[in-house]
mmCIF file of C-alpha atoms in Angstrom:
data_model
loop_
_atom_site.group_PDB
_atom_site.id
_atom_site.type_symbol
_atom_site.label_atom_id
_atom_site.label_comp_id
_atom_site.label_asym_id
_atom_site.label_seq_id
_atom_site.Cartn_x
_atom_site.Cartn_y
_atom_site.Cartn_z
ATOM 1 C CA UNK H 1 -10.549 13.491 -15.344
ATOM 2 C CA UNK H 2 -7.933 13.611 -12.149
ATOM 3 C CA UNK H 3 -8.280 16.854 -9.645
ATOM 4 C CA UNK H 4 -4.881 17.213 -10.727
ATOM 5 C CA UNK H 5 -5.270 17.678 -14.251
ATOM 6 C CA UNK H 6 -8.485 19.774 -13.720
ATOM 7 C CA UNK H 7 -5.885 21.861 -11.279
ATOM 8 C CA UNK H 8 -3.747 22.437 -14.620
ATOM 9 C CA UNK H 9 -6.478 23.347 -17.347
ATOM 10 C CA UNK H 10 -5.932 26.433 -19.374
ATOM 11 C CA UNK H 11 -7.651 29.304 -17.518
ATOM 12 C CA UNK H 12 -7.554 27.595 -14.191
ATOM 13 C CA UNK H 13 -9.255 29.700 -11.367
ATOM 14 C CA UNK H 14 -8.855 29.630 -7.624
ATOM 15 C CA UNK H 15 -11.046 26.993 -6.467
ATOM 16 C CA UNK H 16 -11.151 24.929 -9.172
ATOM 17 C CA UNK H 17 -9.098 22.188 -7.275
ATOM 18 C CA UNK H 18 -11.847 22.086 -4.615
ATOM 19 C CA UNK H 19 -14.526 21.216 -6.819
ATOM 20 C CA UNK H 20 -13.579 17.920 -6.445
ATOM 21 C CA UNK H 21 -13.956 17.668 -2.975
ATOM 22 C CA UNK H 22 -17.199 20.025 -2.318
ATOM 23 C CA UNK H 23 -19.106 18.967 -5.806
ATOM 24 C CA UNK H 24 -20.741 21.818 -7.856
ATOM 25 C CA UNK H 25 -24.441 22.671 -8.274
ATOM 26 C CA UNK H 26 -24.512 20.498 -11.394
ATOM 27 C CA UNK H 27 -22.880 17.825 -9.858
ATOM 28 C CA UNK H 28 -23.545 17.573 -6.507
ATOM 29 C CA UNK H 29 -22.529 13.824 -5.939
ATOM 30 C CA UNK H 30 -18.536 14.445 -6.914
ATOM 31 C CA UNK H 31 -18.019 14.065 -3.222
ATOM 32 C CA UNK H 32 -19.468 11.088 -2.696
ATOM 33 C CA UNK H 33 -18.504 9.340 -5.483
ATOM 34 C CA UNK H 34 -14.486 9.770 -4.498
ATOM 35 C CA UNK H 35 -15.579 8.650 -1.125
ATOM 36 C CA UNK H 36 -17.220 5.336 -2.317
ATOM 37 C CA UNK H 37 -14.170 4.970 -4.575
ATOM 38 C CA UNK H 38 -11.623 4.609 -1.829
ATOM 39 C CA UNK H 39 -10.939 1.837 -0.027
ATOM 40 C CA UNK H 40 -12.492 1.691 3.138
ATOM 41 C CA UNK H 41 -8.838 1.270 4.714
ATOM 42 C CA UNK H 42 -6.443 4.184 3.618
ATOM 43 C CA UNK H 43 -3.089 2.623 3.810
ATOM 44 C CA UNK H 44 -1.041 2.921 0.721
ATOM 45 C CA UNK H 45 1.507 5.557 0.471
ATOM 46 C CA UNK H 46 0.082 6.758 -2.788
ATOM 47 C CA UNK H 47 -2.426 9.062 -1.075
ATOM 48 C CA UNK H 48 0.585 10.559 0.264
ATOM 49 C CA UNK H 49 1.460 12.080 -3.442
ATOM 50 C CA UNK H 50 1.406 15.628 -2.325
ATOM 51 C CA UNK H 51 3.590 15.673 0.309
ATOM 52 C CA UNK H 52 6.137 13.930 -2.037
ATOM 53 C CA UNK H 53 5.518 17.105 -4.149
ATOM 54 C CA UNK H 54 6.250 19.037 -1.618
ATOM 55 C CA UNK H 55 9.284 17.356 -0.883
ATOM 56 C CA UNK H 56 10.529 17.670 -4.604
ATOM 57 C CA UNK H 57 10.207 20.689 -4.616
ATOM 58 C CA UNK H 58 12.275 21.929 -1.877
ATOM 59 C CA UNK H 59 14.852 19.649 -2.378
ATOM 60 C CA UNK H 60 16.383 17.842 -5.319
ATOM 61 C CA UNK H 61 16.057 14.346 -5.436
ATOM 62 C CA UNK H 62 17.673 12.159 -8.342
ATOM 63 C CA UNK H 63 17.466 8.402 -6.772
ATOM 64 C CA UNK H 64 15.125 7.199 -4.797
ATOM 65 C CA UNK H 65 15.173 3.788 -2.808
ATOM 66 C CA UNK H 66 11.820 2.738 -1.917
ATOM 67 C CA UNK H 67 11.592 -0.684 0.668
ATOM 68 C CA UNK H 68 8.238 -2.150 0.604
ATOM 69 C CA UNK H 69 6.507 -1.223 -3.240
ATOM 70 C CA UNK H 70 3.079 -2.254 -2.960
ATOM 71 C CA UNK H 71 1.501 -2.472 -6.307
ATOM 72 C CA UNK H 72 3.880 -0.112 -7.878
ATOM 73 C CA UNK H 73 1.722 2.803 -7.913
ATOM 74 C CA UNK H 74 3.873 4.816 -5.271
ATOM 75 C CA UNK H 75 6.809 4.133 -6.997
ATOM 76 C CA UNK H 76 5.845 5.876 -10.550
ATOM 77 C CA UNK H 77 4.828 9.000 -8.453
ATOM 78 C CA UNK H 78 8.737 9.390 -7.296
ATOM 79 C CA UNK H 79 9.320 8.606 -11.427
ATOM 80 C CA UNK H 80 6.825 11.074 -11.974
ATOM 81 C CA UNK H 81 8.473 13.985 -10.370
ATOM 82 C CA UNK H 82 12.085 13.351 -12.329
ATOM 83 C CA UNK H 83 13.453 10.333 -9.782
ATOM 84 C CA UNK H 84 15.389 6.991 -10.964
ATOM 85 C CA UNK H 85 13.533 4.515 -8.228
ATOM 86 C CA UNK H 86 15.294 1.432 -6.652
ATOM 87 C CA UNK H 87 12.149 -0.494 -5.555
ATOM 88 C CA UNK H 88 13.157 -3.322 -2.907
ATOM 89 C CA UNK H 89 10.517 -5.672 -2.524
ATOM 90 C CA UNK H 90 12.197 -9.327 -1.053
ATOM 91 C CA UNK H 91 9.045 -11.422 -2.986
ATOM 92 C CA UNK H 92 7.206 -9.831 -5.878
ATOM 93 C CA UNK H 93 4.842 -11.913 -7.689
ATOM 94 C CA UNK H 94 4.013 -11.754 -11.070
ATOM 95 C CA UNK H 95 1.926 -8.883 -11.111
ATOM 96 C CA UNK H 96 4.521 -6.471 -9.582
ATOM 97 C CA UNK H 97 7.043 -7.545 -11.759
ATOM 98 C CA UNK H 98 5.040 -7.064 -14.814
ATOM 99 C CA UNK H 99 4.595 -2.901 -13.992
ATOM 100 C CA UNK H 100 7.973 -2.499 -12.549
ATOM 101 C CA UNK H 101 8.995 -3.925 -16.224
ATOM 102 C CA UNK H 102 6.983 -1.935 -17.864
ATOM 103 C CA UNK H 103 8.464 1.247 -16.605
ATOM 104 C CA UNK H 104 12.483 1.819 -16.997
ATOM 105 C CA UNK H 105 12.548 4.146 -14.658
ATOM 106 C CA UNK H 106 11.834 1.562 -11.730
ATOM 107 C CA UNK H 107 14.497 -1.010 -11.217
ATOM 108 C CA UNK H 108 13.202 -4.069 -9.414
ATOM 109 C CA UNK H 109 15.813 -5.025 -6.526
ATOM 110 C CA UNK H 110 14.438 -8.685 -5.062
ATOM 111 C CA UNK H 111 16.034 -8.999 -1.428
ATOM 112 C CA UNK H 112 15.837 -7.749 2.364
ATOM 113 C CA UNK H 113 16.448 -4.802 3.663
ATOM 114 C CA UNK H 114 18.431 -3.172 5.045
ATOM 115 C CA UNK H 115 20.968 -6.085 3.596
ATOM 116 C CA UNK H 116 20.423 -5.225 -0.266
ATOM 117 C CA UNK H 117 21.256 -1.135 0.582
ATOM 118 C CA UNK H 118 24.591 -1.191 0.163
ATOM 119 C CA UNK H 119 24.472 -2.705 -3.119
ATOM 120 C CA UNK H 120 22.733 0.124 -4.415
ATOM 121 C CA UNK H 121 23.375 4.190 -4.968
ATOM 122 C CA UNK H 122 23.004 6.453 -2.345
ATOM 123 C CA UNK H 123 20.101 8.020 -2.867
ATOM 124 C CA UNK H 124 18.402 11.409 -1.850
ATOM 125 C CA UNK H 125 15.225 9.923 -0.325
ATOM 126 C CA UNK H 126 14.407 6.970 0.940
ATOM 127 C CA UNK H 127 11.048 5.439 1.927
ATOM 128 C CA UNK H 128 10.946 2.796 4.495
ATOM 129 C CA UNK H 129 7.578 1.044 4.303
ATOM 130 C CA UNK H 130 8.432 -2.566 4.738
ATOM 131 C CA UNK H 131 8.247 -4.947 7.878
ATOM 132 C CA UNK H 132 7.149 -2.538 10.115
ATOM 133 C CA UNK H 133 9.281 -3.337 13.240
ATOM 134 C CA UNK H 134 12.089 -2.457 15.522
ATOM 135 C CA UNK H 135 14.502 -4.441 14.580
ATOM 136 C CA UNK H 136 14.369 -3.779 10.526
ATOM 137 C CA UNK H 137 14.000 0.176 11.163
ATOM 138 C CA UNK H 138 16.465 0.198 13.403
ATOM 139 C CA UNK H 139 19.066 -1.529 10.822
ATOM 140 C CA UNK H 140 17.892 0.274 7.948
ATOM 141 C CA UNK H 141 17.882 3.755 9.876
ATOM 142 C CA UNK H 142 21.718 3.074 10.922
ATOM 143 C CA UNK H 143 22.807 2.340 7.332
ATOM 144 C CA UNK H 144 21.187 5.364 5.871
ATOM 145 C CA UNK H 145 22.674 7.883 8.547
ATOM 146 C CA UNK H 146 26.014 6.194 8.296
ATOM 147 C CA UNK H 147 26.184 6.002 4.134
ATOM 148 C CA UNK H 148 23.457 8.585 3.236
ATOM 149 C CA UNK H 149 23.310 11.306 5.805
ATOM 150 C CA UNK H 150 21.892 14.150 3.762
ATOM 151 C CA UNK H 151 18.810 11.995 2.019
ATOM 152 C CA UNK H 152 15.174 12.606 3.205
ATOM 153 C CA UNK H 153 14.274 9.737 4.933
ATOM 154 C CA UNK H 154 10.485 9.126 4.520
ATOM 155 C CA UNK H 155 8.949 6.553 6.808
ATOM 156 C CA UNK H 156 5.270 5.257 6.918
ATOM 157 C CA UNK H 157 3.474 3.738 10.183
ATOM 158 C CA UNK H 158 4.967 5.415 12.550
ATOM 159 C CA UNK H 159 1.564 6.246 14.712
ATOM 160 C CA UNK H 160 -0.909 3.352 15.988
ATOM 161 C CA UNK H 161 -1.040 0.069 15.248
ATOM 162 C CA UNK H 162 3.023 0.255 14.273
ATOM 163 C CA UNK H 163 4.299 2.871 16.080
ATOM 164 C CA UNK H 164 4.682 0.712 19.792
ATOM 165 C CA UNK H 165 4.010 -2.777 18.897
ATOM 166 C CA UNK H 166 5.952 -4.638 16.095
ATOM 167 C CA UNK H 167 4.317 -6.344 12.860
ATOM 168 C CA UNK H 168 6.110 -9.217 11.457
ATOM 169 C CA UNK H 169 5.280 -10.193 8.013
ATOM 170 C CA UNK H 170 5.356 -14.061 7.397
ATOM 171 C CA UNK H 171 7.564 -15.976 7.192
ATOM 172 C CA UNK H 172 9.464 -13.306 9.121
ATOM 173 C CA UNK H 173 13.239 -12.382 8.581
ATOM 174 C CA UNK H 174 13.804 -11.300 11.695
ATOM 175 C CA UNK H 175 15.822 -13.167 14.386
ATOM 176 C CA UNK H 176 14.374 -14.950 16.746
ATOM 177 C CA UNK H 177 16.621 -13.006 19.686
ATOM 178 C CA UNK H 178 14.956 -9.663 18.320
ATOM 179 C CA UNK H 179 11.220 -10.737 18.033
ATOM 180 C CA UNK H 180 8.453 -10.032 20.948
ATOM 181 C CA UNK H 181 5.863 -13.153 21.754
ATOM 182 C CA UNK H 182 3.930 -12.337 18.370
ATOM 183 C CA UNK H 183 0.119 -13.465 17.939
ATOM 184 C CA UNK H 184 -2.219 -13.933 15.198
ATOM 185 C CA UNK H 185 -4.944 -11.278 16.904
ATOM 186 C CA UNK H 186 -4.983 -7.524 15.613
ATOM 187 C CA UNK H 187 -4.479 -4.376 17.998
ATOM 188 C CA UNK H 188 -8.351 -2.449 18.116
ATOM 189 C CA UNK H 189 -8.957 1.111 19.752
ATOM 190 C CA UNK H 190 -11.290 -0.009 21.858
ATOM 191 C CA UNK H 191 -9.242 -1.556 24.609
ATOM 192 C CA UNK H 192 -5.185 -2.307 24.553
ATOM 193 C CA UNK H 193 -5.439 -5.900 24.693
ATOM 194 C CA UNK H 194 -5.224 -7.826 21.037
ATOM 195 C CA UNK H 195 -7.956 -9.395 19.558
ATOM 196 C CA UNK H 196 -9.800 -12.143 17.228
ATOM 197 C CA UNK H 197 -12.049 -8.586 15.972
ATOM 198 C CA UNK H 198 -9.135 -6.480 15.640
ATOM 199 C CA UNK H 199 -6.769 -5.311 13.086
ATOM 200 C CA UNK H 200 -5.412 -8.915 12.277
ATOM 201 C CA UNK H 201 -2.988 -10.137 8.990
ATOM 202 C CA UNK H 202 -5.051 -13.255 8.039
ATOM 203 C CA UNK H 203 -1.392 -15.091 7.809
ATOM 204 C CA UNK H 204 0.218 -12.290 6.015
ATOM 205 C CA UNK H 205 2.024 -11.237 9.494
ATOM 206 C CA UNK H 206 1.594 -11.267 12.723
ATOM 207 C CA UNK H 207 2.132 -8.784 15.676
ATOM 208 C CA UNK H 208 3.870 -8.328 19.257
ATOM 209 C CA UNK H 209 1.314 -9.502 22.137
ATOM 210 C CA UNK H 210 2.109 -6.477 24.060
ATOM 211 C CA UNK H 211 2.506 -2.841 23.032
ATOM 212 C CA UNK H 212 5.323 -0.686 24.056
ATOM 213 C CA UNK H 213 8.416 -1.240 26.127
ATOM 214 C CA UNK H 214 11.990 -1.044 24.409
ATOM 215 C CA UNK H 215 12.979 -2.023 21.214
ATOM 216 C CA UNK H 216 9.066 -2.425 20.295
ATOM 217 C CA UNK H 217 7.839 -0.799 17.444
ATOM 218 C CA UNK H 218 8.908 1.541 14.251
ATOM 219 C CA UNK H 219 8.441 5.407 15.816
ATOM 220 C CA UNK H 220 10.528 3.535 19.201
ATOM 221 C CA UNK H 221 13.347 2.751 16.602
ATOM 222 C CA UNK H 222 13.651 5.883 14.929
ATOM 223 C CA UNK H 223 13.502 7.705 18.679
ATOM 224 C CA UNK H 224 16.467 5.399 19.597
ATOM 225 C CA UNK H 225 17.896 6.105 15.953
ATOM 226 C CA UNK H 226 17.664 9.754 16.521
ATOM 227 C CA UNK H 227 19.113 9.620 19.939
ATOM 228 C CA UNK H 228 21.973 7.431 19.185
ATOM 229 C CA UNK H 229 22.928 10.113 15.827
ATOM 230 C CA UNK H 230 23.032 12.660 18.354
ATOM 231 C CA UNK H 231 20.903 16.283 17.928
ATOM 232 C CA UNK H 232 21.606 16.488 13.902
ATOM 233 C CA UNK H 233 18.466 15.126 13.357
ATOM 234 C CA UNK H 234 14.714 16.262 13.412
ATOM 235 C CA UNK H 235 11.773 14.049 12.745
ATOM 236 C CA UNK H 236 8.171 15.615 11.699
ATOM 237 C CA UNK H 237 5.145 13.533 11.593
ATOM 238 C CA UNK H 238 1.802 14.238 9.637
ATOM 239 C CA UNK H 239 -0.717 12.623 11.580
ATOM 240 C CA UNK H 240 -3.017 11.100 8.810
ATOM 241 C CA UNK H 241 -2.728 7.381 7.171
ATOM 242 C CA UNK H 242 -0.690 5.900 10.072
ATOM 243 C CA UNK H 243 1.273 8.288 10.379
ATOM 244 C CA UNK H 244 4.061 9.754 7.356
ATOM 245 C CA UNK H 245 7.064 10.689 8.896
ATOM 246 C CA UNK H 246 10.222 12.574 7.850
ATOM 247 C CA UNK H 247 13.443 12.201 8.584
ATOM 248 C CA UNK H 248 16.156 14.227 7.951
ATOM 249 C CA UNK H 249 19.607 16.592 9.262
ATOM 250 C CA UNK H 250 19.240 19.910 10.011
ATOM 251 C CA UNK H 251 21.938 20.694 7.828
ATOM 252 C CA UNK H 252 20.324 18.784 4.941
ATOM 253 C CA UNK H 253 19.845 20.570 1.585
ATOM 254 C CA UNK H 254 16.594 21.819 1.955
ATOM 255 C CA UNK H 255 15.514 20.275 5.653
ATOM 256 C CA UNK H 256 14.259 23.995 7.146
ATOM 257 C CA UNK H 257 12.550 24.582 3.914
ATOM 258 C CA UNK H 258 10.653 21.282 3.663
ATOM 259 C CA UNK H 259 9.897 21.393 7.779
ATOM 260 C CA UNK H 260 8.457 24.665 7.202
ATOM 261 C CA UNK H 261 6.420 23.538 4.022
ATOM 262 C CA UNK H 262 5.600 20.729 6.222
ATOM 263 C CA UNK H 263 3.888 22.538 9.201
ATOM 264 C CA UNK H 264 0.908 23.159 8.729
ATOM 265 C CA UNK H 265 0.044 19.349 8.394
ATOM 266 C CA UNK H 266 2.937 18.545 11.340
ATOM 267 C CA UNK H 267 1.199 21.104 13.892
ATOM 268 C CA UNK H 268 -2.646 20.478 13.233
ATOM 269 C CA UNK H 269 -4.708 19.129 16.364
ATOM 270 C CA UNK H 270 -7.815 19.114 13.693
ATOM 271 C CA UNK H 271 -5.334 16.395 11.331
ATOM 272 C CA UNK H 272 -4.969 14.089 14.474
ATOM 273 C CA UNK H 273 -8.417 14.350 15.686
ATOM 274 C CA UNK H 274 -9.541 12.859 12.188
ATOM 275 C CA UNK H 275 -7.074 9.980 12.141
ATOM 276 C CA UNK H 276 -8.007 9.393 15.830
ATOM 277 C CA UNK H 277 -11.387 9.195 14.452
ATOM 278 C CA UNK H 278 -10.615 7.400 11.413
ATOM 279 C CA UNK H 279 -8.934 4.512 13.134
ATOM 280 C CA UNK H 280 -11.713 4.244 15.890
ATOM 281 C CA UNK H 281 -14.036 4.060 13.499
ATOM 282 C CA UNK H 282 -12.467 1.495 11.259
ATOM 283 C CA UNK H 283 -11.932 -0.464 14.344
ATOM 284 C CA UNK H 284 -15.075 -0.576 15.265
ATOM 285 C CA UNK H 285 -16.352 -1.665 11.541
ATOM 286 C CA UNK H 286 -13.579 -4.701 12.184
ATOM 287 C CA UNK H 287 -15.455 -5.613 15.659
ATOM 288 C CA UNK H 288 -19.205 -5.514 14.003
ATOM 289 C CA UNK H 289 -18.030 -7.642 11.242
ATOM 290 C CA UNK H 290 -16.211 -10.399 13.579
ATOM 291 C CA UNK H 291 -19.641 -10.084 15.590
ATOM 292 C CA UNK H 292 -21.254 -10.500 12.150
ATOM 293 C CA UNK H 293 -19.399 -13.609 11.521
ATOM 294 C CA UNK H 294 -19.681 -15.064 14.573
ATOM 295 C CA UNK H 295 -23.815 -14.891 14.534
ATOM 296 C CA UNK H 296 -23.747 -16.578 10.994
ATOM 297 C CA UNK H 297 -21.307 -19.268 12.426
ATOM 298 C CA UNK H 298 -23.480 -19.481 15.035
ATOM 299 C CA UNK H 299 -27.037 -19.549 12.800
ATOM 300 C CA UNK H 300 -25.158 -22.156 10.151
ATOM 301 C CA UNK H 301 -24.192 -24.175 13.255
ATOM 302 C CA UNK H 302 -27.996 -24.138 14.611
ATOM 303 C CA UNK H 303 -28.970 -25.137 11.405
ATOM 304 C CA UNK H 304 -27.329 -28.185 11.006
ATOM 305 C CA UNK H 305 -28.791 -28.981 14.447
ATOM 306 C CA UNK H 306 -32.227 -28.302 12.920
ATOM 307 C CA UNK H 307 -31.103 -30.509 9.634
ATOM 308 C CA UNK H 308 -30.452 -33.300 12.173
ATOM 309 C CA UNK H 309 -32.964 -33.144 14.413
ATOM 310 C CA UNK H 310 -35.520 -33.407 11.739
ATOM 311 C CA UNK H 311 -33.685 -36.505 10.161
ATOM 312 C CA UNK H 312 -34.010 -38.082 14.135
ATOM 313 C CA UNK H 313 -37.455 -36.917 14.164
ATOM 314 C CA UNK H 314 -38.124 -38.704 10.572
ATOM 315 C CA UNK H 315 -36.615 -41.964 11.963
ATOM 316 C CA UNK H 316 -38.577 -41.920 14.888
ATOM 317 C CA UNK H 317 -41.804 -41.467 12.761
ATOM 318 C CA UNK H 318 -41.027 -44.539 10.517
ATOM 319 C CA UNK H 319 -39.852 -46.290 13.775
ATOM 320 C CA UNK H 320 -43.335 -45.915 14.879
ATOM 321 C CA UNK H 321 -45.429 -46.867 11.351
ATOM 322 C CA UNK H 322 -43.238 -50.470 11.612
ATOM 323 C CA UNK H 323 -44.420 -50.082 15.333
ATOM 324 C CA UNK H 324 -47.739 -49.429 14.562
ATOM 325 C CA UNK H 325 -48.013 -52.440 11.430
ATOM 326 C CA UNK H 326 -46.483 -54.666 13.847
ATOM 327 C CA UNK H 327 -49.088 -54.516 16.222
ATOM 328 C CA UNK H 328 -51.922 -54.118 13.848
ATOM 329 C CA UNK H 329 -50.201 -57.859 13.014
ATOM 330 C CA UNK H 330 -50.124 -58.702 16.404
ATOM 331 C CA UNK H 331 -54.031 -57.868 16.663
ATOM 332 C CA UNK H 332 -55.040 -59.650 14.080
ATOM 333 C CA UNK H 333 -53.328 -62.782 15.022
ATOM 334 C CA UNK H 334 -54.926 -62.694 18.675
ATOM 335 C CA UNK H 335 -58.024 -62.169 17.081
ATOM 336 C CA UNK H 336 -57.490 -65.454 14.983
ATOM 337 C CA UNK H 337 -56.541 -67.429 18.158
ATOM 338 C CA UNK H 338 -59.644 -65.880 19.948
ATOM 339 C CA UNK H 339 -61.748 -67.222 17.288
ATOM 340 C CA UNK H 340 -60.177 -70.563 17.330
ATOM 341 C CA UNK H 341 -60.259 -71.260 20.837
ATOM 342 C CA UNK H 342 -63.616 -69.904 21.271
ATOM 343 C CA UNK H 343 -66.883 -72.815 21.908
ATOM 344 C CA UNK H 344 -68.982 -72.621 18.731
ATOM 345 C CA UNK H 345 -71.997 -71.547 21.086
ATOM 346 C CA UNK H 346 -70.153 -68.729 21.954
ATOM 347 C CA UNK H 347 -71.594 -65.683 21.182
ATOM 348 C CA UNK H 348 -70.402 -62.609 18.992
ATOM 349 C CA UNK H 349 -67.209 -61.682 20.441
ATOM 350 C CA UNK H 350 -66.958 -58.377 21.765
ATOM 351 C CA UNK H 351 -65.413 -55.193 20.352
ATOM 352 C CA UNK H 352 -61.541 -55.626 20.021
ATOM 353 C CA UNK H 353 -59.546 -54.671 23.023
ATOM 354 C CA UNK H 354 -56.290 -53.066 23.186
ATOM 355 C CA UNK H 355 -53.396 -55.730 22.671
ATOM 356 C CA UNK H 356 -52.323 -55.555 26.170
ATOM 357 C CA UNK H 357 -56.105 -56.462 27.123
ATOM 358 C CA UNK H 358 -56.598 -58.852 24.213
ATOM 359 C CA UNK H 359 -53.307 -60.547 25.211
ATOM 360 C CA UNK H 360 -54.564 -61.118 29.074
ATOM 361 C CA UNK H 361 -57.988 -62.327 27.305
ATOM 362 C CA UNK H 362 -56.218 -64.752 25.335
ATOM 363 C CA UNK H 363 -54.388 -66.165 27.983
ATOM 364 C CA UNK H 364 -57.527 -67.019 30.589
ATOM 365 C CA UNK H 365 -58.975 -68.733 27.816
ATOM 366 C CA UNK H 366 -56.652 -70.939 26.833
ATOM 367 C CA UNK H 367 -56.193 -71.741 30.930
ATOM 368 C CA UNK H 368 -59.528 -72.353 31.245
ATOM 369 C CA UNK H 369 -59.419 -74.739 28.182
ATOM 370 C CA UNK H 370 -56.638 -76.636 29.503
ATOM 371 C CA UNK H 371 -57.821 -76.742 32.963
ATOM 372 C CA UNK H 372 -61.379 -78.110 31.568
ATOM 373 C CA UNK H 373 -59.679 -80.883 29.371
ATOM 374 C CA UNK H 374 -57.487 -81.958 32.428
ATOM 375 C CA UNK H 375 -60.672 -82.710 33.973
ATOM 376 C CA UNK H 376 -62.151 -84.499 31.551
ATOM 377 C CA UNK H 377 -59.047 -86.926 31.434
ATOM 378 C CA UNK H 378 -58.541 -87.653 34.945
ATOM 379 C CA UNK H 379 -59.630 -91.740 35.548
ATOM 380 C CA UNK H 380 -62.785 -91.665 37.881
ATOM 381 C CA UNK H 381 -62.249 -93.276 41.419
#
């Protein structure tokens, strides 16, 4: 059972929602169970789901136009709360299509934005969560205030790693005139430099070399949005999830009254101390697991230099049995010679020598036995 549907039980009590998060003295593990449920990244909009509430309910919405869809769980929580969605994803696969099918109150719409926005209704919010960079926000951000200027404009990654450096998914859209340098290394907390151990796309996209600077990053393109629309417009960031930022004029329907509703989470140092945490920590995880990798490269690696060695080692050790039969061979023929050029009378011979001994042996006797026979042939005078 959901907190939300244990929030709407007959004979609800204050408090009842929270059980969830503290656990109860008969279940004392409720806590930790949702934590080991999550993903150990928070990323997807869907945890966002009550600030969308809060949203609907200050303000009606009708049509929604969501860019970047995920899984299609984000987009039935806008159908949820009354909404036709307009879900603009530029390569679903299967999967994707399959639930947006599934559900006739999500219309699939296969292209790029911002191109594909004017071929669809104006809509009263719109959530910009695709490629997360300056050149894409910017373009979708001057269509919506020229064509939709009262919508809510709900925009995701607006804090660190998107907020100053630009993400480009691959293969990326964008022009090359509007890209930054991009690399395949990931932003970290721990320093400002990119790296191998960092926050990195494994090919899904790639990011800007260096952070900040103009026209770099999504939170630099809405401040250049906002500043180029003149001072209509407020923006009002909840610092939590990579930041979920709203958009909207102040003559809006229902702009004060969703800032307002909004404030608590806008205003709270305790909020941005977490995600501060949060992403340091994360971070960090990334940088022991690269380290983690890099030691089992590195054991594999020694192993095969182990696996090797011992093969070397195993040649050498046959090398020297043939060695060792060879001169065992060796001995036993000098043995046979010493025997054969030996006189009869000779006596026992001695205990064998080593080969380079027997060898020297061998030849003094067979000088000796030529130098006697030479002797014994030469005429007498």
């Amino acid at each position: 059972m959901t907190p939300d549907e244990l929030a709407h039980e007959p004979g609800d009590r204050p408090g009842r929602r929270m059980t969830q998060v503290t656990g109860s003295r008969e279940d004392p593990h409720a806590q930790a169970r949702a934590a080991r449920e999550r993903s150990l990244l928070l990323h997807s909009m869907s945890v966002f789901r009550e600030l969308f509430e809060t949203i609907f309910a200050h303000r009606e919405i009708a049509t929604v136009v969501e860019v970047g869809v995920e899984s299609g769980q984000v987009s039935s929580v806008y159908a949820d709360l009354g909404a036709t969605v307009h879900c603009v994803e530029p390569a679903p696969d299967d999967e994707l299509r399959a639930v947006l099918a599934a559900d006739p109150r999500l219309n699939l719409v296969e292209g790029l934005s911002p191109a594909v926005l004017g071929d669809l209704p104006v809509a009263d919010l719109y959530v910009l969560d695709g490629d997360h960079n300056y050149a894409v926000v910017r373009a979708e951000l001057a269509w919506i205030m020229e064509n939709a200027p009262d919508a809510v404009v709900v925009l995701h990654d607006v804090l660190w790693p998107c907020g100053r450096r630009d993400f480009y998914y691959q293969p990326s859209p964008v022009a090359p005139e509007d890209r930054h340098p991009a690399t395949k290394d990931g932003p970290t907390v721990w320093h400002d430099d990119v790296t191998p151990a960092g926050l990195i796309g494994d090919g899904a996209y790639t990011v800007a070399q260096h952070a900040g600077g103009p026209r770099n990053g999504v939170l630099t393109a809405v401040e250049d949005a906002l500043d180029g629309a003149g001072g209509d417009w407020r923006l009002v960031i909840v610092p939590a999830v990579f930041g979920f930022g709203v958009l909207m004029r102040d003559s809006a329907p229902g702009a004060e009254e969703i800032v307002e509703a909004l404030r608590p989470l806008t205003s709270s140092t305790l909020l941005a101390a977490m995600e501060d945490n949060r992403i340091a920590l994360y971070t960090r995880v990334l940088q022991l697991q690269y380290e983690a990798e890099a030691r089992t490269d590195d054991a594999t690696r020694l192993a095969e230099t182990i696996t090797a060695q011992q093969r070397e080692i195993a040649g050498l050790r046959s090398e020297l049995d043939r060695a060792r039969a060879e001169n065992a061979t060796v001995r036993q023929e000098v043995r046979s010679l010493r025997e054969a050029s030996a006189p009869s009378s000779a006596p026992a011979p001695v205990q064998e020598p080593e080969l380079g001994e027997a060898v020297s042996h061998l030849g003094r006797a067979l000088s000796a036995r030529i130098r006697k026979n030479s002797g014994r042939s030469r005429p007498a005078r």
